[in-house]
Structure formats: C-alpha cells, structure tokens
CSV table of C-alpha atoms in Angstrom, one decimal:
chain,number,residue,atom,x,y,z
A,1,UNK,CA,24.4,-3.4,-58.3
A,2,UNK,CA,25.8,-5.4,-55.7
A,3,UNK,CA,28.0,-2.7,-54.3
A,4,UNK,CA,25.3,-0.3,-54.4
A,5,UNK,CA,22.7,-2.8,-52.3
A,6,UNK,CA,25.7,-3.3,-50.1
A,7,UNK,CA,26.3,0.4,-49.3
A,8,UNK,CA,22.7,0.6,-48.7
A,9,UNK,CA,22.5,-2.4,-46.2
A,10,UNK,CA,25.5,-0.7,-44.4
A,11,UNK,CA,23.7,2.7,-44.4
A,12,UNK,CA,20.7,0.7,-42.9
A,13,UNK,CA,22.7,-1.3,-40.2
A,14,UNK,CA,23.8,2.5,-39.4
A,15,UNK,CA,21.0,4.0,-39.0
A,16,UNK,CA,19.5,1.2,-36.7
A,17,UNK,CA,22.2,1.1,-34.7
A,18,UNK,CA,22.5,5.1,-33.9
A,19,UNK,CA,18.8,5.0,-33.2
A,20,UNK,CA,18.7,1.6,-30.9
A,21,UNK,CA,22.0,3.2,-28.8
A,22,UNK,CA,19.9,6.6,-28.7
A,23,UNK,CA,16.9,4.7,-27.0
A,24,UNK,CA,19.4,3.2,-24.8
A,25,UNK,CA,20.6,6.6,-23.8
A,26,UNK,CA,17.1,7.9,-23.1
A,27,UNK,CA,16.5,5.0,-21.4
A,28,UNK,CA,19.5,5.6,-19.2
A,29,UNK,CA,18.4,8.9,-18.5
A,30,UNK,CA,14.9,8.0,-17.7
A,31,UNK,CA,16.5,5.2,-15.0
A,32,UNK,CA,18.6,8.5,-13.7
A,33,UNK,CA,15.8,10.5,-12.9
A,34,UNK,CA,13.2,7.6,-11.8
A,35,UNK,CA,16.6,6.8,-8.9
A,36,UNK,CA,16.6,10.4,-8.1
A,37,UNK,CA,12.7,11.2,-7.5
A,38,UNK,CA,12.1,7.4,-5.7
A,39,UNK,CA,14.6,5.6,-4.5
A,40,UNK,CA,14.6,5.9,-0.6
A,41,UNK,CA,17.6,7.8,1.5
A,42,UNK,CA,19.2,11.1,1.9
A,43,UNK,CA,19.7,13.7,-1.1
A,44,UNK,CA,23.5,12.6,-0.8
A,45,UNK,CA,23.2,8.9,-1.2
A,46,UNK,CA,20.6,9.7,-4.1
A,47,UNK,CA,22.8,11.8,-5.5
A,48,UNK,CA,25.8,9.4,-5.5
A,49,UNK,CA,23.5,6.6,-6.6
A,50,UNK,CA,22.3,8.4,-9.6
A,51,UNK,CA,25.6,9.4,-10.3
A,52,UNK,CA,27.1,6.0,-10.3
A,53,UNK,CA,24.1,4.6,-12.5
A,54,UNK,CA,24.8,7.6,-15.2
A,55,UNK,CA,28.8,6.7,-15.6
A,56,UNK,CA,28.2,3.4,-15.9
A,57,UNK,CA,25.5,3.4,-18.4
A,58,UNK,CA,27.6,6.0,-20.2
A,59,UNK,CA,30.3,3.5,-20.6
A,60,UNK,CA,28.4,1.0,-21.5
A,61,UNK,CA,26.3,3.2,-24.3
A,62,UNK,CA,29.9,4.4,-25.7
A,63,UNK,CA,30.9,0.8,-25.4
A,64,UNK,CA,28.0,-0.5,-27.6
A,65,UNK,CA,28.5,2.2,-30.1
A,66,UNK,CA,31.6,1.2,-30.7
A,67,UNK,CA,30.4,-2.4,-31.9
A,68,UNK,CA,31.3,-4.0,-28.6
A,69,UNK,CA,27.7,-5.9,-28.2
A,70,UNK,CA,28.0,-7.2,-24.9
A,71,UNK,CA,28.0,-3.7,-23.2
A,72,UNK,CA,24.4,-3.1,-24.5
A,73,UNK,CA,23.7,-6.5,-23.5
A,74,UNK,CA,24.7,-5.3,-19.8
A,75,UNK,CA,23.0,-2.1,-20.4
A,76,UNK,CA,19.7,-3.7,-21.5
A,77,UNK,CA,19.9,-6.2,-18.1
A,78,UNK,CA,20.5,-3.4,-15.7
A,79,UNK,CA,17.3,-1.3,-17.5
A,80,UNK,CA,15.2,-4.8,-16.7
A,81,UNK,CA,16.2,-5.0,-13.4
A,82,UNK,CA,15.6,-1.3,-12.9
A,83,UNK,CA,11.9,-2.0,-14.1
A,84,UNK,CA,11.2,-4.3,-12.6
A,85,UNK,CA,12.0,-2.0,-9.3
A,86,UNK,CA,9.9,0.4,-10.6
A,87,UNK,CA,7.1,-1.4,-11.3
A,88,UNK,CA,6.7,-3.3,-7.9
A,89,UNK,CA,6.3,0.5,-6.2
A,90,UNK,CA,3.4,0.6,-5.1
A,91,UNK,CA,1.1,3.9,-3.6
A,92,UNK,CA,0.6,3.9,-0.1
A,93,UNK,CA,-2.0,5.9,2.6
A,94,UNK,CA,0.7,5.2,5.2
A,95,UNK,CA,3.2,8.2,5.0
A,96,UNK,CA,3.9,11.3,7.0
A,97,UNK,CA,1.9,13.4,4.7
A,98,UNK,CA,1.6,17.2,4.9
A,99,UNK,CA,-1.2,18.5,7.4
A,100,UNK,CA,-3.4,19.7,4.5
A,101,UNK,CA,-3.7,16.1,3.2
A,102,UNK,CA,-3.5,14.3,5.9
A,103,UNK,CA,-7.1,13.4,5.3
A,104,UNK,CA,-8.8,12.5,2.3
A,105,UNK,CA,-12.6,13.4,1.6
A,106,UNK,CA,-15.1,10.7,1.9
A,107,UNK,CA,-18.5,10.5,1.4
A,108,UNK,CA,-22.0,8.6,1.5
A,109,UNK,CA,-25.7,9.7,0.0
A,110,UNK,CA,-28.7,9.0,2.0
A,111,UNK,CA,-31.6,9.6,0.0
A,112,UNK,CA,-31.0,13.2,-1.0
A,113,UNK,CA,-29.2,14.0,1.7
A,114,UNK,CA,-24.7,13.8,1.2
A,115,UNK,CA,-22.6,13.7,4.0
A,116,UNK,CA,-18.9,14.8,3.3
A,117,UNK,CA,-16.3,13.4,5.9
A,118,UNK,CA,-12.9,15.4,6.6
A,119,UNK,CA,-14.1,18.6,4.5
A,120,UNK,CA,-10.9,21.0,5.2
A,121,UNK,CA,-11.7,24.6,6.5
A,122,UNK,CA,-8.0,25.7,7.1
A,123,UNK,CA,-7.1,29.5,8.0
A,124,UNK,CA,-3.8,30.0,6.3
A,125,UNK,CA,-1.6,32.1,7.7
A,126,UNK,CA,1.7,31.3,5.7
A,127,UNK,CA,1.9,28.7,2.9
A,128,UNK,CA,2.6,26.1,5.8
A,129,UNK,CA,1.1,27.4,8.7
A,130,UNK,CA,-2.5,27.5,9.2
A,131,UNK,CA,-5.1,27.2,12.2
A,132,UNK,CA,-6.3,23.4,10.9
A,133,UNK,CA,-10.1,22.3,11.2
A,134,UNK,CA,-11.7,19.5,9.4
A,135,UNK,CA,-15.1,18.7,9.8
A,136,UNK,CA,-18.5,16.8,8.4
A,137,UNK,CA,-20.6,18.4,6.3
A,138,UNK,CA,-24.3,17.5,5.1
A,139,UNK,CA,-25.5,19.2,2.0
A,140,UNK,CA,-29.1,18.8,0.4
A,141,UNK,CA,-28.9,17.5,-3.0
A,142,UNK,CA,-32.2,19.0,-4.4
A,143,UNK,CA,-30.7,22.5,-3.3
A,144,UNK,CA,-27.7,21.4,-5.6
A,145,UNK,CA,-28.1,24.0,-8.3
A,146,UNK,CA,-24.2,25.2,-9.7
A,147,UNK,CA,-21.0,24.0,-10.7
A,148,UNK,CA,-18.1,26.5,-11.0
A,149,UNK,CA,-14.6,25.8,-12.6
A,150,UNK,CA,-12.2,27.5,-10.3
A,151,UNK,CA,-8.8,28.2,-12.1
A,152,UNK,CA,-5.5,29.1,-10.4
A,153,UNK,CA,-2.3,30.1,-12.0
A,154,UNK,CA,0.9,31.2,-11.0
A,155,UNK,CA,3.1,32.3,-13.5
A,156,UNK,CA,4.4,29.2,-15.1
A,157,UNK,CA,3.6,28.9,-18.9
A,158,UNK,CA,0.9,26.5,-19.3
A,159,UNK,CA,0.4,25.2,-15.8
A,160,UNK,CA,-2.8,26.1,-13.9
A,161,UNK,CA,-4.9,24.3,-11.0
A,162,UNK,CA,-8.1,23.3,-11.4
A,163,UNK,CA,-11.1,22.9,-9.1
A,164,UNK,CA,-15.0,22.2,-9.0
A,165,UNK,CA,-17.1,23.9,-7.1
A,166,UNK,CA,-20.6,22.8,-6.2
A,167,UNK,CA,-23.3,25.4,-5.3
A,168,UNK,CA,-26.2,24.9,-3.1
A,169,UNK,CA,-28.9,27.8,-4.0
A,170,UNK,CA,-26.3,30.0,-3.5
A,171,UNK,CA,-26.1,29.7,0.1
A,172,UNK,CA,-23.6,27.0,0.3
A,173,UNK,CA,-20.6,25.8,-1.6
A,174,UNK,CA,-18.4,22.9,-1.4
A,175,UNK,CA,-15.0,22.8,-3.6
A,176,UNK,CA,-13.2,19.6,-4.5
A,177,UNK,CA,-10.0,19.8,-5.2
A,178,UNK,CA,-7.3,16.9,-7.0
A,179,UNK,CA,-3.8,17.4,-5.5
A,180,UNK,CA,-0.6,15.6,-5.0
A,181,UNK,CA,-0.1,14.3,-1.4
A,182,UNK,CA,2.8,15.6,-0.6
A,183,UNK,CA,5.2,14.5,2.5
A,184,UNK,CA,5.4,17.2,5.6
A,185,UNK,CA,8.1,19.7,4.2
A,186,UNK,CA,8.1,18.3,0.7
A,187,UNK,CA,7.7,21.0,-2.4
A,188,UNK,CA,5.7,20.1,-5.6
A,189,UNK,CA,7.7,19.0,-8.6
A,190,UNK,CA,6.4,18.7,-12.2
A,191,UNK,CA,8.9,16.7,-13.0
A,192,UNK,CA,8.9,14.7,-9.9
A,193,UNK,CA,5.1,14.0,-10.7
A,194,UNK,CA,6.0,12.2,-13.8
A,195,UNK,CA,8.3,9.8,-11.5
A,196,UNK,CA,5.7,8.4,-9.4
A,197,UNK,CA,7.2,11.0,-6.5
A,198,UNK,CA,3.7,11.8,-5.2
A,199,UNK,CA,0.4,9.8,-4.2
A,200,UNK,CA,-3.1,11.4,-5.7
A,201,UNK,CA,-5.3,13.1,-3.2
A,202,UNK,CA,-8.9,14.2,-3.3
A,203,UNK,CA,-9.7,17.3,-1.0
A,204,UNK,CA,-13.2,18.7,-0.1
A,205,UNK,CA,-12.7,22.0,1.2
A,206,UNK,CA,-14.5,25.2,2.3
A,207,UNK,CA,-13.7,27.9,-0.5
A,208,UNK,CA,-12.6,30.3,2.2
A,209,UNK,CA,-9.8,27.7,2.4
A,210,UNK,CA,-8.9,26.3,-0.8
A,211,UNK,CA,-9.6,30.0,-2.9
A,212,UNK,CA,-8.1,31.9,0.2
A,213,UNK,CA,-4.6,30.1,0.3
A,214,UNK,CA,-4.1,30.7,-3.3
A,215,UNK,CA,-5.1,34.6,-3.8
A,216,UNK,CA,-4.5,35.7,-0.2
A,217,UNK,CA,-1.4,33.8,0.9
A,218,UNK,CA,0.3,32.1,-2.2
A,219,UNK,CA,-0.6,35.6,-4.5
A,220,UNK,CA,-1.9,33.6,-7.2
A,221,UNK,CA,-4.0,34.2,-10.4
A,222,UNK,CA,-7.5,33.2,-9.5
A,223,UNK,CA,-10.9,33.3,-12.1
A,224,UNK,CA,-14.4,31.4,-11.5
A,225,UNK,CA,-15.8,29.9,-14.6
A,226,UNK,CA,-19.7,29.0,-14.0
A,227,UNK,CA,-20.4,26.1,-16.3
A,228,UNK,CA,-23.6,25.7,-18.0
A,229,UNK,CA,-25.2,22.5,-16.8
A,230,UNK,CA,-28.4,20.8,-16.2
A,231,UNK,CA,-29.4,19.8,-12.6
A,232,UNK,CA,-29.2,16.3,-13.4
A,233,UNK,CA,-25.7,16.3,-15.0
A,234,UNK,CA,-24.2,18.5,-11.7
A,235,UNK,CA,-25.7,16.0,-9.2
A,236,UNK,CA,-24.1,12.8,-11.1
A,237,UNK,CA,-20.6,14.8,-11.5
A,238,UNK,CA,-21.0,15.5,-7.7
A,239,UNK,CA,-21.7,12.1,-7.0
A,240,UNK,CA,-19.1,10.8,-9.4
A,241,UNK,CA,-16.7,13.3,-7.2
A,242,UNK,CA,-17.7,11.5,-4.1
A,243,UNK,CA,-17.1,8.1,-5.7
A,244,UNK,CA,-13.7,8.8,-7.1
A,245,UNK,CA,-12.7,9.8,-3.4
A,246,UNK,CA,-14.1,6.9,-2.1
A,247,UNK,CA,-12.4,4.3,-4.4
A,248,UNK,CA,-9.0,6.7,-3.8
A,249,UNK,CA,-9.5,5.9,0.0
A,250,UNK,CA,-9.9,2.3,-0.6
A,251,UNK,CA,-7.2,1.8,-3.4
A,252,UNK,CA,-4.4,4.5,-3.2
A,253,UNK,CA,-3.2,5.6,-6.9
A,254,UNK,CA,0.1,7.4,-8.0
A,255,UNK,CA,-0.5,11.0,-9.1
A,256,UNK,CA,0.7,11.8,-12.7
A,257,UNK,CA,1.4,15.0,-14.2
A,258,UNK,CA,-0.2,14.2,-17.3
A,259,UNK,CA,-2.1,10.9,-16.9
A,260,UNK,CA,-3.5,11.1,-13.3
A,261,UNK,CA,-3.6,15.7,-12.1
A,262,UNK,CA,-6.3,17.8,-11.7
A,263,UNK,CA,-7.5,18.1,-15.2
A,264,UNK,CA,-7.9,14.6,-16.4
A,265,UNK,CA,-9.4,13.2,-13.6
A,266,UNK,CA,-12.4,15.4,-14.2
A,267,UNK,CA,-12.2,14.8,-18.1
A,268,UNK,CA,-12.3,11.5,-17.2
A,269,UNK,CA,-15.6,11.6,-14.6
A,270,UNK,CA,-17.3,13.7,-17.2
A,271,UNK,CA,-16.7,11.2,-19.7
A,272,UNK,CA,-18.4,8.9,-17.3
A,273,UNK,CA,-21.4,10.6,-16.9
A,274,UNK,CA,-22.3,10.7,-20.3
A,275,UNK,CA,-20.3,14.1,-21.5
A,276,UNK,CA,-19.3,14.0,-25.1
A,277,UNK,CA,-15.9,15.5,-24.8
A,278,UNK,CA,-13.0,15.4,-27.5
A,279,UNK,CA,-9.4,15.1,-26.4
A,280,UNK,CA,-7.8,18.2,-27.0
A,281,UNK,CA,-4.2,19.5,-26.5
A,282,UNK,CA,-5.4,21.9,-23.7
A,283,UNK,CA,-6.6,18.9,-21.4
A,284,UNK,CA,-2.6,19.2,-20.9
A,285,UNK,CA,-2.1,23.0,-21.2
A,286,UNK,CA,-4.3,23.3,-18.2
A,287,UNK,CA,-4.2,27.1,-18.4
A,288,UNK,CA,-6.0,26.8,-21.3
A,289,UNK,CA,-8.5,24.7,-20.2
A,290,UNK,CA,-11.5,27.5,-20.0
A,291,UNK,CA,-11.0,28.0,-23.8
A,292,UNK,CA,-11.4,24.2,-24.2
A,293,UNK,CA,-14.9,24.4,-21.6
A,294,UNK,CA,-15.8,27.4,-24.1
A,295,UNK,CA,-15.4,25.6,-27.4
A,296,UNK,CA,-17.6,22.6,-26.3
A,297,UNK,CA,-20.4,24.6,-24.8
A,298,UNK,CA,-19.6,24.3,-21.2
A,299,UNK,CA,-19.3,27.5,-20.3
A,300,UNK,CA,-22.1,30.1,-19.3
A,301,UNK,CA,-23.7,31.3,-22.4
A,302,UNK,CA,-24.6,34.7,-23.7
A,303,UNK,CA,-20.6,35.8,-23.2
A,304,UNK,CA,-17.6,35.8,-25.4
A,305,UNK,CA,-14.4,34.2,-23.8
A,306,UNK,CA,-12.4,37.5,-23.2
A,307,UNK,CA,-15.9,38.8,-21.2
A,308,UNK,CA,-15.8,35.4,-19.5
A,309,UNK,CA,-11.8,35.9,-18.2
A,310,UNK,CA,-12.5,38.9,-17.7
A,311,UNK,CA,-15.5,38.9,-15.1
A,312,UNK,CA,-14.1,35.6,-13.8
A,313,UNK,CA,-11.1,37.3,-12.3
A,314,UNK,CA,-11.8,37.3,-8.7
A,315,UNK,CA,-8.1,37.5,-6.7
A,316,UNK,CA,-8.0,40.7,-5.9
A,317,UNK,CA,-11.6,40.6,-4.7
A,318,UNK,CA,-11.0,37.3,-2.8
A,319,UNK,CA,-7.6,39.2,-0.9
A,320,UNK,CA,-9.8,41.6,0.2
A,321,UNK,CA,-12.8,39.8,1.8
A,322,UNK,CA,-10.4,36.5,3.2
A,323,UNK,CA,-12.2,34.8,5.7
A,324,UNK,CA,-15.4,36.9,5.6
A,325,UNK,CA,-18.3,34.7,6.2
A,326,UNK,CA,-20.1,35.2,3.2
A,327,UNK,CA,-16.8,34.9,1.1
A,328,UNK,CA,-18.4,32.7,-1.8
A,329,UNK,CA,-21.2,35.0,-2.6
A,330,UNK,CA,-18.8,38.3,-2.5
A,331,UNK,CA,-16.0,36.7,-5.0
A,332,UNK,CA,-19.1,35.9,-7.2
A,333,UNK,CA,-20.0,39.4,-7.6
A,334,UNK,CA,-19.8,40.6,-11.5
A,335,UNK,CA,-18.8,36.9,-12.6
A,336,UNK,CA,-20.8,36.0,-15.4
A,337,UNK,CA,-23.7,33.5,-15.0
A,338,UNK,CA,-23.9,35.4,-11.2
A,339,UNK,CA,-25.5,38.4,-11.6
A,340,UNK,CA,-27.6,36.8,-9.0
A,341,UNK,CA,-26.9,34.4,-6.4
A,342,UNK,CA,-30.2,32.6,-6.8
A,343,UNK,CA,-31.6,30.8,-9.7
A,344,UNK,CA,-35.0,32.2,-10.5
A,345,UNK,CA,-37.8,30.6,-9.0
A,346,UNK,CA,-39.3,29.9,-12.1
A,347,UNK,CA,-36.3,28.4,-13.6
A,348,UNK,CA,-36.2,25.6,-10.7
A,349,UNK,CA,-39.8,24.9,-10.7
A,350,UNK,CA,-39.3,23.9,-14.5
A,351,UNK,CA,-36.1,22.4,-14.2
A,352,UNK,CA,-37.3,20.0,-11.4
A,353,UNK,CA,-40.5,19.5,-13.2
A,354,UNK,CA,-38.1,18.1,-16.4
A,355,UNK,CA,-35.9,15.9,-14.1
C-alpha cells in the first residue's frame, strides 16, 4: 500500500513538473514574440534581443527540467520583468501614421443634424498612393433609413474585414471602418495584432474610397448585406459609432486581433444599444459573420443565406464603376433589399409615426 502511494506521488510530481515547465516554455515563447513586435529599434537589434532572450530562456527551462530549481526562479523573475515592461506600454496618438489613418473620425449632433469631421475620400491609385482628401460632412438624421454590412475578404481562410455603411434615403452614404492604425510604410500582421503592435482607428469614409480601395486596387472579394433594423436602432447604432469614435480620440486604445477588432467593436456597440446577441465562434472567424447575422435575423428577410451571398457580391460591379458619382447606388443594383434604392413613402411615414 505504502509503495503504491509513493509511486502515485512520484507520478503526480512528474506530471506537475512537466506541466509547470511546459507553461514556462510557452511563456518564454510569448516573451520572444512580445519583444519582436514591440521592442524599439531596428530589425537587426530586435533580432539580436529575441535571439538572446530565447537562448537564455531555453537554457533555464532545460536546467529547471533537470531539477535545478534556481533556474526556474531566475526565469520567473525574467518573465515578471518582461510583464512589467509589457503592461507599461501605452497606446498613443503621437506617431508617424500612414496617410489613410492620420486622422480619426469625430462627430457631433445638434438637433437632427450629424456633423462628421475628417471623412476620408481618397482616390486610390495603388495600395500606398492616393489623391488625399479629408472633409467635413453633415447628415440629416431624420433621413437615415438603411444600414449595410460590407464584408471584404482577401483569400485567407476565416479572415475578412467588416464595415458598416449608413444610408440616407438612398442618396448619401457614410461608411465606418474599424482598422489598425499603421505607421508609414508598415504592413498589417494578424500575429502582430496580438502583441500591441498597432493602435485602433475608427475611420469614416466615402464608399468610393473604402470599397473602391478593396475592389479596384486590392482585388478583394466584397459583398454587401442590407441589415434588417428599425429606424430607431439604425439611429442608435450610428450614434454609438460616433460616441465610440469620439472616445477613441480622447483615449487611444490598442488594436487586438481577437478582442478589439472590426467585428468585436460592432458586436459590443450592438449589445450596447440593446440588441440581444449571443456569442458565437463566427464573431472570431470573421468571414463567417454573414451566417451569424442571418442566424440572429439581422439580414434582409425573404431570402435564403445563399441568395443573400450571391446577390450581395459587388466587387466586379464596383471595379467597373470606380469613382463614379453614383457609385453607391450602382454597386447596390440587384442586392437583396435594394431592389429600389428608396424606401416606399408609406413605409417611411408609418415608421416615423411608430417611432
């Protein structure tokens, strides 16, 4: 009996030791990635620092696995120092930003008039070159009558960018896009998004800019899905975007590939205005978001999901009408819910009475 108990104790200690040193090894790997993505300096300097960290951590993990416990203590102290540095990192607005995110959207409401500052309307020639134009635009909130979800994917499984566009009686549209705030010449990395490499940006843009960039210049697959919402919910969501944008200007935030991205912020804002939305894995696998929206009844009714997906493809049409004055109207031709670009007068009157 005693021998059996001793054997089980030894086995338990072995398992605990394996788990503990595995956790330490994974923590050391996380530390290497954190140093690579956030340590100041040139790539060669970061490469040297990451190599040094990795070698020291590897030696300490191996010594700790052999029962030399001071090695594990030293590694824990190094990890503690790294975490102190990590949590002292603060987002900022004061960096040399890429031209397309040099300004963040802000807005103000006076009566029924919404004024947005720094609405982007670039005419893109390449991924990095454009005729730059920022302007102030005003919108009559009483004319707000549509919300569209625009989904853009570029071939990576499970990954898509989601934007929300607000329409005013089919005549004017403003698109909001939650993006990474990149530095000049910097490229986006999904992995870097886990390691505080980017700040968060909320951009208000003309559809010819944001949609045209993704279709004409980047060659991405883009779809529009008209959302099924009451006028009151549309207004609440638009103002939630404005509030979130204003708050972001006051208090910068880090972008995070999982917790603070183009989808999770929309989800949080929708819940904030009272939508009862269950959590679903498709909120993380962003190219599946239309399926989630269909499941919760958020897409235009009367169509199956395959019909909405087929009718919502607009990239080819958008490439053909790039920068046309009526770009927003023409890309919606044939999109379910947009058989007519104007809500029927009886529906408008009835809904205004109900609200």
